[in-house]
mmCIF file of C-alpha atoms and ligand atoms in Angstrom:
data_model
loop_
_atom_site.group_PDB
_atom_site.id
_atom_site.type_symbol
_atom_site.label_atom_id
_atom_site.label_comp_id
_atom_site.label_asym_id
_atom_site.label_seq_id
_atom_site.Cartn_x
_atom_site.Cartn_y
_atom_site.Cartn_z
ATOM 1 C CA MET A 26 -11.194 -2.841 23.059
ATOM 2 C CA ALA A 27 -10.752 -6.577 23.494
ATOM 3 C CA ASN A 28 -13.276 -7.525 20.822
ATOM 4 C CA LYS A 29 -12.139 -5.148 18.133
ATOM 5 C CA LYS A 30 -11.662 -6.948 14.830
ATOM 6 C CA ARG A 31 -8.134 -7.049 13.557
ATOM 7 C CA ILE A 32 -6.846 -5.356 10.418
ATOM 8 C CA LEU A 33 -3.517 -5.944 8.776
ATOM 9 C CA SER A 34 -1.976 -4.517 5.653
ATOM 10 C CA GLY A 35 1.415 -3.837 4.172
ATOM 11 C CA MET A 36 3.181 -1.759 1.562
ATOM 12 C CA GLN A 37 6.297 -2.462 -0.383
ATOM 13 C CA PRO A 38 8.959 0.165 0.132
ATOM 14 C CA SER A 39 9.643 0.906 -3.504
ATOM 15 C CA GLY A 40 9.983 4.682 -3.191
ATOM 16 C CA PRO A 41 8.319 7.679 -1.588
ATOM 17 C CA LEU A 42 4.518 7.526 -1.673
ATOM 18 C CA HIS A 43 2.469 9.538 -4.152
ATOM 19 C CA LEU A 44 -1.126 10.743 -4.179
ATOM 20 C CA GLY A 45 -2.204 7.517 -5.885
ATOM 21 C CA ASN A 46 -0.823 5.513 -2.962
ATOM 22 C CA TYR A 47 -2.511 7.846 -0.511
ATOM 23 C CA PHE A 48 -5.982 7.832 -2.048
ATOM 24 C CA GLY A 49 -5.660 4.179 -3.037
ATOM 25 C CA ALA A 50 -4.636 2.800 0.340
ATOM 26 C CA LEU A 51 -3.157 4.980 3.046
ATOM 27 C CA LYS A 52 -6.167 7.248 3.494
ATOM 28 C CA ASN A 53 -8.285 4.187 4.045
ATOM 29 C CA TRP A 54 -5.827 2.766 6.598
ATOM 30 C CA ILE A 55 -5.900 6.018 8.529
ATOM 31 C CA SER A 56 -9.686 5.927 8.711
ATOM 32 C CA LEU A 57 -9.632 2.388 10.124
ATOM 33 C CA GLN A 58 -7.368 3.148 13.076
ATOM 34 C CA ASP A 59 -10.094 3.899 15.594
ATOM 35 C CA GLU A 60 -12.511 1.148 14.828
ATOM 36 C CA TYR A 61 -10.087 -1.765 14.462
ATOM 37 C CA GLU A 62 -6.990 -3.146 16.026
ATOM 38 C CA CYS A 63 -4.562 -2.325 13.231
ATOM 39 C CA PHE A 64 -1.219 -3.728 12.171
ATOM 40 C CA PHE A 65 0.530 -2.011 9.272
ATOM 41 C CA PHE A 66 3.916 -3.044 8.032
ATOM 42 C CA ILE A 67 6.659 -2.266 5.569
ATOM 43 C CA ALA A 68 7.051 -5.284 3.283
ATOM 44 C CA ASP A 69 10.795 -4.999 2.749
ATOM 45 C CA TRP A 70 11.292 -8.677 1.943
ATOM 46 C CA HIS A 71 8.644 -8.386 -0.732
ATOM 47 C CA ALA A 72 10.539 -5.426 -2.178
ATOM 48 C CA LEU A 73 13.469 -7.769 -2.789
ATOM 49 C CA THR A 74 11.476 -9.406 -5.588
ATOM 50 C CA THR A 75 12.267 -6.365 -7.747
ATOM 51 C CA LEU A 76 15.164 -4.698 -5.901
ATOM 52 C CA TYR A 77 17.370 -7.715 -5.247
ATOM 53 C CA GLU A 78 20.194 -6.137 -7.243
ATOM 54 C CA ASP A 79 20.092 -3.063 -5.069
ATOM 55 C CA PRO A 80 18.891 -3.955 -1.569
ATOM 56 C CA ARG A 81 20.421 -0.830 -0.021
ATOM 57 C CA LYS A 82 17.673 1.210 -1.639
ATOM 58 C CA ILE A 83 15.114 -0.715 0.377
ATOM 59 C CA LYS A 84 16.457 0.786 3.575
ATOM 60 C CA GLN A 85 16.056 4.374 2.379
ATOM 61 C CA PHE A 86 12.646 3.650 0.884
ATOM 62 C CA SER A 87 11.475 2.034 4.113
ATOM 63 C CA TYR A 88 12.377 5.146 6.025
ATOM 64 C CA ASP A 89 10.625 7.306 3.402
ATOM 65 C CA VAL A 90 7.474 5.216 3.675
ATOM 66 C CA ALA A 91 7.464 5.437 7.464
ATOM 67 C CA VAL A 92 7.806 9.228 7.262
ATOM 68 C CA ASP A 93 4.962 9.377 4.735
ATOM 69 C CA TRP A 94 2.752 7.261 6.983
ATOM 70 C CA LEU A 95 3.348 9.372 10.060
ATOM 71 C CA SER A 96 3.027 12.679 8.198
ATOM 72 C CA MET A 97 -0.321 11.692 6.764
ATOM 73 C CA GLY A 98 -1.687 10.598 10.113
ATOM 74 C CA LEU A 99 -1.055 6.964 10.901
ATOM 75 C CA ASP A 100 -0.810 7.174 14.647
ATOM 76 C CA PRO A 101 1.555 4.862 16.529
ATOM 77 C CA GLU A 102 -0.593 5.355 19.634
ATOM 78 C CA LYS A 103 -3.482 3.709 17.829
ATOM 79 C CA CYS A 104 -1.889 1.131 15.562
ATOM 80 C CA THR A 105 1.125 -1.120 15.391
ATOM 81 C CA LEU A 106 3.613 -0.079 12.726
ATOM 82 C CA PHE A 107 6.335 -2.596 11.978
ATOM 83 C CA VAL A 108 8.928 -3.883 9.557
ATOM 84 C CA GLN A 109 8.508 -7.328 8.004
ATOM 85 C CA SER A 110 12.178 -8.323 8.052
ATOM 86 C CA ARG A 111 12.379 -7.650 11.781
ATOM 87 C CA ILE A 112 10.128 -10.649 12.343
ATOM 88 C CA PRO A 113 11.761 -13.886 11.196
ATOM 89 C CA GLU A 114 8.491 -15.759 11.790
ATOM 90 C CA HIS A 115 7.273 -14.389 8.444
ATOM 91 C CA ALA A 116 10.086 -16.256 6.718
ATOM 92 C CA GLU A 117 9.646 -19.401 8.770
ATOM 93 C CA LEU A 118 5.927 -19.617 8.131
ATOM 94 C CA HIS A 119 6.541 -18.841 4.468
ATOM 95 C CA LEU A 120 8.767 -21.890 4.296
ATOM 96 C CA ILE A 121 6.245 -24.133 6.006
ATOM 97 C CA LEU A 122 3.373 -22.938 3.822
ATOM 98 C CA SER A 123 5.458 -23.372 0.690
ATOM 99 C CA MET A 124 5.482 -27.114 1.407
ATOM 100 C CA ILE A 125 1.694 -27.359 1.229
ATOM 101 C CA VAL A 126 0.922 -25.024 -1.671
ATOM 102 C CA PRO A 127 0.757 -26.647 -5.107
ATOM 103 C CA VAL A 128 2.765 -24.716 -7.700
ATOM 104 C CA PRO A 129 -0.218 -24.440 -10.105
ATOM 105 C CA TRP A 130 -2.039 -22.330 -7.477
ATOM 106 C CA LEU A 131 0.773 -19.823 -7.836
ATOM 107 C CA GLU A 132 1.169 -20.044 -11.583
ATOM 108 C CA ARG A 133 -2.450 -19.165 -12.219
ATOM 109 C CA ASN A 134 -2.205 -16.002 -10.114
ATOM 110 C CA PRO A 135 -3.010 -13.118 -12.503
ATOM 111 C CA THR A 136 -0.607 -10.598 -10.954
ATOM 112 C CA TYR A 137 2.224 -13.077 -11.416
ATOM 113 C CA LYS A 138 1.620 -13.253 -15.134
ATOM 114 C CA GLU A 139 0.939 -9.535 -15.495
ATOM 115 C CA LYS A 140 4.009 -8.342 -13.650
ATOM 116 C CA GLN A 141 6.243 -10.754 -15.462
ATOM 117 C CA THR A 142 5.303 -9.128 -18.737
ATOM 118 C CA GLU A 143 5.035 -5.596 -17.283
ATOM 119 C CA ILE A 144 8.388 -5.429 -15.534
ATOM 120 C CA THR A 145 11.082 -5.737 -18.159
ATOM 121 C CA ASN A 146 14.026 -3.959 -16.537
ATOM 122 C CA VAL A 147 14.555 -6.705 -13.932
ATOM 123 C CA ASP A 148 14.615 -10.464 -14.357
ATOM 124 C CA MET A 149 11.440 -11.573 -12.603
ATOM 125 C CA SER A 150 11.856 -15.301 -13.092
ATOM 126 C CA SER A 151 12.849 -15.960 -9.481
ATOM 127 C CA TYR A 152 11.378 -18.667 -7.308
ATOM 128 C CA GLY A 153 10.700 -16.007 -4.652
ATOM 129 C CA PHE A 154 8.571 -13.989 -7.016
ATOM 130 C CA LEU A 155 6.441 -17.004 -7.819
ATOM 131 C CA GLY A 156 5.994 -17.488 -4.080
ATOM 132 C CA TYR A 157 5.175 -13.829 -3.399
ATOM 133 C CA PRO A 158 1.569 -14.621 -2.386
ATOM 134 C CA ILE A 159 2.762 -17.281 0.045
ATOM 135 C CA LEU A 160 4.886 -14.741 1.873
ATOM 136 C CA GLN A 161 1.940 -12.368 1.778
ATOM 137 C CA THR A 162 -0.244 -15.083 3.285
ATOM 138 C CA ALA A 163 2.264 -15.626 6.075
ATOM 139 C CA ASP A 164 2.224 -11.849 6.720
ATOM 140 C CA ILE A 165 -1.513 -11.875 7.162
ATOM 141 C CA ILE A 166 -2.259 -15.086 9.002
ATOM 142 C CA LEU A 167 0.506 -14.765 11.598
ATOM 143 C CA TYR A 168 -1.649 -11.989 13.021
ATOM 144 C CA LYS A 169 -4.948 -13.827 12.481
ATOM 145 C CA ALA A 170 -6.184 -10.730 10.700
ATOM 146 C CA ASP A 171 -9.927 -10.586 10.040
ATOM 147 C CA PHE A 172 -9.676 -7.963 7.308
ATOM 148 C CA VAL A 173 -7.014 -6.888 4.883
ATOM 149 C CA PRO A 174 -7.546 -3.471 3.305
ATOM 150 C CA VAL A 175 -6.100 -3.688 -0.191
ATOM 151 C CA GLY A 176 -6.726 -2.485 -3.706
ATOM 152 C CA ILE A 177 -8.810 -4.578 -6.061
ATOM 153 C CA ASP A 178 -5.622 -5.805 -7.784
ATOM 154 C CA GLN A 179 -4.799 -7.746 -4.627
ATOM 155 C CA ALA A 180 -8.104 -9.615 -4.480
ATOM 156 C CA PRO A 181 -6.679 -12.777 -6.119
ATOM 157 C CA HIS A 182 -3.895 -12.845 -3.498
ATOM 158 C CA LEU A 183 -6.440 -12.728 -0.720
ATOM 159 C CA GLU A 184 -8.431 -15.524 -2.305
ATOM 160 C CA LEU A 185 -5.260 -17.587 -2.394
ATOM 161 C CA SER A 186 -4.572 -16.791 1.258
ATOM 162 C CA ARG A 187 -7.983 -18.154 2.156
ATOM 163 C CA GLU A 188 -7.302 -21.340 0.229
ATOM 164 C CA ILE A 189 -3.968 -21.779 1.959
ATOM 165 C CA VAL A 190 -5.553 -21.289 5.385
ATOM 166 C CA ARG A 191 -8.188 -23.914 4.623
ATOM 167 C CA ARG A 192 -5.547 -26.319 3.408
ATOM 168 C CA PHE A 193 -3.381 -25.872 6.488
ATOM 169 C CA ASN A 194 -6.243 -26.140 8.967
ATOM 170 C CA ASN A 195 -7.578 -29.257 7.209
ATOM 171 C CA LEU A 196 -4.227 -30.982 6.950
ATOM 172 C CA TYR A 197 -3.351 -30.546 10.603
ATOM 173 C CA ASN A 198 -6.850 -30.773 11.970
ATOM 174 C CA LYS A 199 -6.792 -27.577 13.906
ATOM 175 C CA ARG A 200 -8.186 -24.143 13.216
ATOM 176 C CA VAL A 201 -4.926 -22.384 13.842
ATOM 177 C CA PHE A 202 -5.347 -19.755 11.159
ATOM 178 C CA VAL A 203 -8.214 -17.397 10.346
ATOM 179 C CA GLU A 204 -9.428 -16.914 6.769
ATOM 180 C CA PRO A 205 -8.821 -13.235 6.015
ATOM 181 C CA ASP A 206 -11.328 -11.121 4.140
ATOM 182 C CA ALA A 207 -10.231 -8.497 1.653
ATOM 183 C CA LYS A 208 -11.548 -5.057 2.480
ATOM 184 C CA ILE A 209 -11.608 -3.379 -0.889
ATOM 185 C CA SER A 210 -12.051 0.348 -0.667
ATOM 186 C CA GLU A 211 -13.505 2.673 -3.224
ATOM 187 C CA VAL A 212 -10.700 4.468 -4.898
ATOM 188 C CA PRO A 213 -11.064 7.721 -6.813
ATOM 189 C CA LYS A 214 -9.487 7.451 -10.224
ATOM 190 C CA LEU A 215 -6.431 9.671 -10.171
ATOM 191 C CA ASN A 216 -4.049 9.474 -13.058
ATOM 192 C CA GLY A 217 -0.557 10.827 -13.346
ATOM 193 C CA LEU A 218 0.503 14.050 -15.046
ATOM 194 C CA ASP A 219 0.540 12.420 -18.479
ATOM 195 C CA GLY A 220 -2.829 10.724 -18.086
ATOM 196 C CA ARG A 221 -1.444 7.246 -17.501
ATOM 197 C CA LYS A 222 -1.816 5.472 -14.166
ATOM 198 C CA MET A 223 0.119 7.386 -11.497
ATOM 199 C CA SER A 224 3.320 5.486 -10.942
ATOM 200 C CA LYS A 225 6.862 6.113 -9.851
ATOM 201 C CA SER A 226 8.157 4.220 -12.858
ATOM 202 C CA TYR A 227 6.270 6.452 -15.314
ATOM 203 C CA ASN A 228 7.739 9.547 -13.732
ATOM 204 C CA ASN A 229 4.294 11.155 -13.675
ATOM 205 C CA ALA A 230 3.515 11.218 -9.959
ATOM 206 C CA ILE A 231 2.802 13.914 -7.405
ATOM 207 C CA TYR A 232 4.443 12.882 -4.150
ATOM 208 C CA LEU A 233 3.125 13.432 -0.667
ATOM 209 C CA SER A 234 6.462 15.070 0.056
ATOM 210 C CA ASP A 235 6.316 17.494 -2.892
ATOM 211 C CA SER A 236 6.628 21.158 -1.959
ATOM 212 C CA GLU A 237 3.993 23.712 -2.988
ATOM 213 C CA GLU A 238 6.311 24.864 -5.753
ATOM 214 C CA GLU A 239 6.700 21.317 -7.064
ATOM 215 C CA VAL A 240 2.943 20.767 -6.987
ATOM 216 C CA ARG A 241 2.413 24.000 -8.920
ATOM 217 C CA LYS A 242 4.944 23.020 -11.579
ATOM 218 C CA LYS A 243 3.484 19.569 -11.937
ATOM 219 C CA VAL A 244 -0.110 20.757 -12.267
ATOM 220 C CA GLN A 245 1.021 23.218 -14.940
ATOM 221 C CA ILE A 246 2.236 20.408 -17.187
ATOM 222 C CA MET A 247 -0.717 18.117 -16.512
ATOM 223 C CA VAL A 248 -2.572 16.974 -19.635
ATOM 224 C CA THR A 249 -6.201 18.160 -19.735
ATOM 225 C CA ASP A 250 -8.993 17.362 -22.174
ATOM 226 C CA PRO A 251 -7.006 16.422 -25.301
ATOM 227 C CA GLN A 252 -9.829 17.681 -27.543
ATOM 228 C CA ARG A 253 -9.503 21.150 -26.088
ATOM 229 C CA LYS A 254 -6.709 22.504 -28.245
ATOM 230 C CA ARG A 255 -7.493 26.217 -28.190
ATOM 231 C CA ARG A 256 -8.688 28.502 -25.434
ATOM 232 C CA ASN A 257 -12.054 28.942 -27.177
ATOM 233 C CA ASP A 258 -12.725 25.236 -27.612
ATOM 234 C CA PRO A 259 -15.230 23.948 -25.065
ATOM 235 C CA GLY A 260 -13.884 21.198 -22.813
ATOM 236 C CA GLU A 261 -15.247 18.109 -21.113
ATOM 237 C CA PRO A 262 -14.298 17.677 -17.453
ATOM 238 C CA ASP A 263 -15.310 14.022 -17.513
ATOM 239 C CA VAL A 264 -12.466 13.183 -19.880
ATOM 240 C CA CYS A 265 -10.032 15.681 -18.353
ATOM 241 C CA ASN A 266 -7.164 14.335 -16.339
ATOM 242 C CA LEU A 267 -7.219 17.338 -14.045
ATOM 243 C CA PHE A 268 -10.852 17.308 -13.015
ATOM 244 C CA PRO A 269 -10.603 14.294 -10.665
ATOM 245 C CA PHE A 270 -8.179 16.378 -8.597
ATOM 246 C CA HIS A 271 -10.783 19.130 -8.334
ATOM 247 C CA LYS A 272 -13.212 16.485 -7.107
ATOM 248 C CA ILE A 273 -10.848 15.735 -4.279
ATOM 249 C CA TYR A 274 -9.445 19.117 -3.386
ATOM 250 C CA SER A 275 -12.009 21.749 -4.422
ATOM 251 C CA PRO A 276 -15.280 22.600 -2.666
ATOM 252 C CA ALA A 277 -18.450 21.286 -4.336
ATOM 253 C CA GLU A 278 -19.556 24.696 -5.643
ATOM 254 C CA MET A 279 -16.235 25.220 -7.354
ATOM 255 C CA GLN A 280 -16.383 21.766 -8.923
ATOM 256 C CA ALA A 281 -19.790 22.571 -10.389
ATOM 257 C CA GLU A 282 -18.642 25.965 -11.582
ATOM 258 C CA VAL A 283 -15.467 24.603 -13.164
ATOM 259 C CA ALA A 284 -17.430 21.864 -14.914
ATOM 260 C CA SER A 285 -20.022 24.193 -16.407
ATOM 261 C CA THR A 286 -17.632 26.992 -17.368
ATOM 262 C CA CYS A 287 -15.269 24.438 -18.921
ATOM 263 C CA ARG A 288 -18.089 23.134 -21.107
ATOM 264 C CA THR A 289 -18.888 26.628 -22.389
ATOM 265 C CA ALA A 290 -15.249 27.636 -22.710
ATOM 266 C CA ALA A 291 -15.852 30.418 -20.204
ATOM 267 C CA ILE A 292 -12.840 29.261 -18.252
ATOM 268 C CA GLY A 293 -9.467 28.284 -19.727
ATOM 269 C CA CYS A 294 -7.276 25.450 -18.543
ATOM 270 C CA THR A 295 -4.660 27.861 -17.198
ATOM 271 C CA ASP A 296 -7.151 29.490 -14.832
ATOM 272 C CA CYS A 297 -8.646 26.153 -13.943
ATOM 273 C CA LYS A 298 -5.188 24.877 -13.009
ATOM 274 C CA ALA A 299 -4.478 27.958 -10.910
ATOM 275 C CA LYS A 300 -7.655 27.322 -8.924
ATOM 276 C CA LEU A 301 -6.707 23.710 -8.434
ATOM 277 C CA VAL A 302 -3.190 24.536 -7.305
ATOM 278 C CA ARG A 303 -4.544 26.834 -4.605
ATOM 279 C CA ASN A 304 -6.870 24.161 -3.254
ATOM 280 C CA MET A 305 -4.340 21.379 -3.550
ATOM 281 C CA THR A 306 -1.589 23.230 -1.763
ATOM 282 C CA ASP A 307 -4.064 24.228 0.967
ATOM 283 C CA GLY A 308 -5.133 20.603 1.271
ATOM 284 C CA MET A 309 -1.606 19.276 1.394
ATOM 285 C CA ARG A 310 -0.180 21.919 3.729
ATOM 286 C CA PRO A 311 -1.060 20.408 7.137
ATOM 287 C CA ALA A 312 0.668 17.131 6.267
ATOM 288 C CA LEU A 313 3.711 19.007 4.965
ATOM 289 C CA GLU A 314 3.902 20.859 8.272
ATOM 290 C CA LYS A 315 3.653 17.604 10.182
ATOM 291 C CA ARG A 316 6.365 16.148 7.931
ATOM 292 C CA LYS A 317 8.803 18.848 9.030
ATOM 293 C CA GLU A 318 8.273 17.807 12.606
ATOM 294 C CA ILE A 319 8.669 14.097 11.779
ATOM 295 C CA VAL A 320 11.888 14.456 9.776
ATOM 296 C CA SER A 321 13.429 16.665 12.437
ATOM 297 C CA ASN A 322 13.562 13.576 14.632
ATOM 298 C CA PRO A 323 14.604 10.507 12.606
ATOM 299 C CA LYS A 324 15.460 8.661 15.810
ATOM 300 C CA ARG A 325 11.841 8.833 16.855
ATOM 301 C CA VAL A 326 10.789 7.281 13.528
ATOM 302 C CA MET A 327 13.153 4.365 14.185
ATOM 303 C CA GLU A 328 11.846 4.058 17.726
ATOM 304 C CA ILE A 329 8.254 3.830 16.522
ATOM 305 C CA LEU A 330 9.149 1.003 14.117
ATOM 306 C CA ASP A 331 11.195 -0.674 16.826
ATOM 307 C CA GLU A 332 8.385 -0.646 19.344
ATOM 308 C CA GLY A 333 5.853 -1.737 16.746
ATOM 309 C CA SER A 334 8.073 -4.575 15.575
ATOM 310 C CA LYS A 335 8.494 -5.817 19.134
ATOM 311 C CA LYS A 336 4.748 -5.858 19.633
ATOM 312 C CA ALA A 337 4.146 -7.594 16.326
ATOM 313 C CA HIS A 338 6.873 -10.107 17.070
ATOM 314 C CA LYS A 339 5.079 -11.303 20.190
ATOM 315 C CA VAL A 340 1.898 -11.996 18.274
ATOM 316 C CA ALA A 341 3.709 -13.688 15.386
ATOM 317 C CA ARG A 342 5.793 -15.869 17.701
ATOM 318 C CA GLU A 343 2.707 -17.155 19.494
ATOM 319 C CA THR A 344 0.832 -17.959 16.280
ATOM 320 C CA LEU A 345 3.793 -19.754 14.755
ATOM 321 C CA ARG A 346 4.125 -21.836 17.907
ATOM 322 C CA GLU A 347 0.474 -22.869 17.606
ATOM 323 C CA ALA A 348 1.000 -23.794 13.976
ATOM 324 C CA LYS A 349 4.024 -25.919 14.763
ATOM 325 C CA GLU A 350 2.183 -27.556 17.626
ATOM 326 C CA ALA A 351 -0.642 -28.522 15.282
ATOM 327 C CA MET A 352 2.003 -30.095 13.050
ATOM 328 C CA GLN A 353 3.608 -31.738 16.069
ATOM 329 C CA MET A 354 6.838 -29.989 15.222
ATOM 330 C CA ALA A 355 6.917 -27.466 18.022
ATOM 331 C CA ASP A 356 9.661 -29.136 19.979
ATOM 332 C CA GLY A 357 11.998 -29.934 17.162
ATOM 333 C CA PHE A 358 13.715 -33.274 16.845
ATOM 334 C CA PRO A 359 14.611 -35.360 18.710
ATOM 335 C CA SER A 360 12.118 -34.632 21.456
HETATM 336 N N1 LIG B 27 1.364 -7.176 -2.086
HETATM 337 C C1 LIG B 27 1.029 -5.931 -1.459
HETATM 338 C C2 LIG B 27 1.150 -4.819 -2.508
HETATM 339 O O1 LIG B 27 1.919 -4.936 -3.439
HETATM 340 C C3 LIG B 27 1.925 -5.640 -0.294
HETATM 341 C C4 LIG B 27 1.770 -6.659 0.780
HETATM 342 C C5 LIG B 27 2.691 -7.549 1.198
HETATM 343 C C6 LIG B 27 0.619 -6.858 1.586
HETATM 344 N N2 LIG B 27 2.208 -8.312 2.219
HETATM 345 C C7 LIG B 27 0.937 -7.922 2.468
HETATM 346 C C8 LIG B 27 -0.642 -6.275 1.619
HETATM 347 C C9 LIG B 27 0.001 -8.383 3.388
HETATM 348 C C10 LIG B 27 -1.578 -6.748 2.539
HETATM 349 C C11 LIG B 27 -1.260 -7.804 3.418
HETATM 350 O O2 LIG B 27 0.495 -3.812 -2.362
HETATM 351 FE FE1 LIG B 28 -9.860 20.271 -17.614
HETATM 352 FE FE2 LIG B 28 -10.244 22.518 -16.306
HETATM 353 FE FE3 LIG B 28 -9.291 22.567 -18.806
HETATM 354 FE FE4 LIG B 28 -11.806 21.880 -18.348
HETATM 355 S S1 LIG B 28 -10.897 23.874 -17.936
HETATM 356 S S2 LIG B 28 -10.382 20.832 -19.706
HETATM 357 S S3 LIG B 28 -11.642 20.797 -16.382
HETATM 358 S S4 LIG B 28 -8.291 21.755 -17.012
#
């Protein structure tokens, strides 16, 4: 117990979670709970970078995310679940780190450039958005996390976190912070209904909270092999948007059968979809059942985040004190 390595990761509350979020991150988190000491948090301050005009939404989304986490199997008995904004040390360390990070380190961050061109409905020219990876670094190093499970898109952020840690520890001559390692998981490629990346903003997602009926309707409109225009045209599962879902939800024999009968046009997309719907709804049912139980007791959800935040706060407070001691600023001024 005492020598378990520590894991930390966070998610922005930008809406209810979809299957892409689950297979891209959450499933991996759940599998790490036993082997590591885990801290998982809702990055509500980070969500302000895009939702600053509408911060009330962040509250609802945070609750939605917590319900998604618990329904899918993050277990508060095994890991610490908390809310970023409940721990002011994240903001305080962010400020301190921002004094030692050269602006060019931030400007060359690829996700900064990408998102600025990608997100056009909100003005993303804020100072806080430029400093996003500094806040993320504070999130991680306050807990001295050894590993940070993230998607490959976050790798540059983690690299920056390591640079910041080295800079801090060198400047103040003490190894206060630990260089975190990214733990990049293999992610099955699941696209949205229209074949683009699954995303809330494309309106093409299947949500963890979708009912069986909603899943059925969504699968029915899913684009398949675009070359397969008529029922008698043979198809190619490897270019079909639907087939990756079979790979997740259908037994191996059915996957093989679907693939070969698709290629000979022995099966049509309508039948193939019906098979998938059955397996998907079966696969999703246990979590939907658990969700009913979770949402019947919203107070308990709050309590879990409360307890987790208290636990996290203790750790963060202690680390920040060490950092300020290394800087000889622990006792304020005059002292
Ligand atoms: N930037 C992450 C994302 O968009 C969310 C995040 C914020 C995070 N702070 C973090 C992830 C700390 C890991 C560790 O997905
Ligand atoms: Fe895709 Fe199935 Fe249609 Fe083949 S039969 S193209 S795998 S939906």
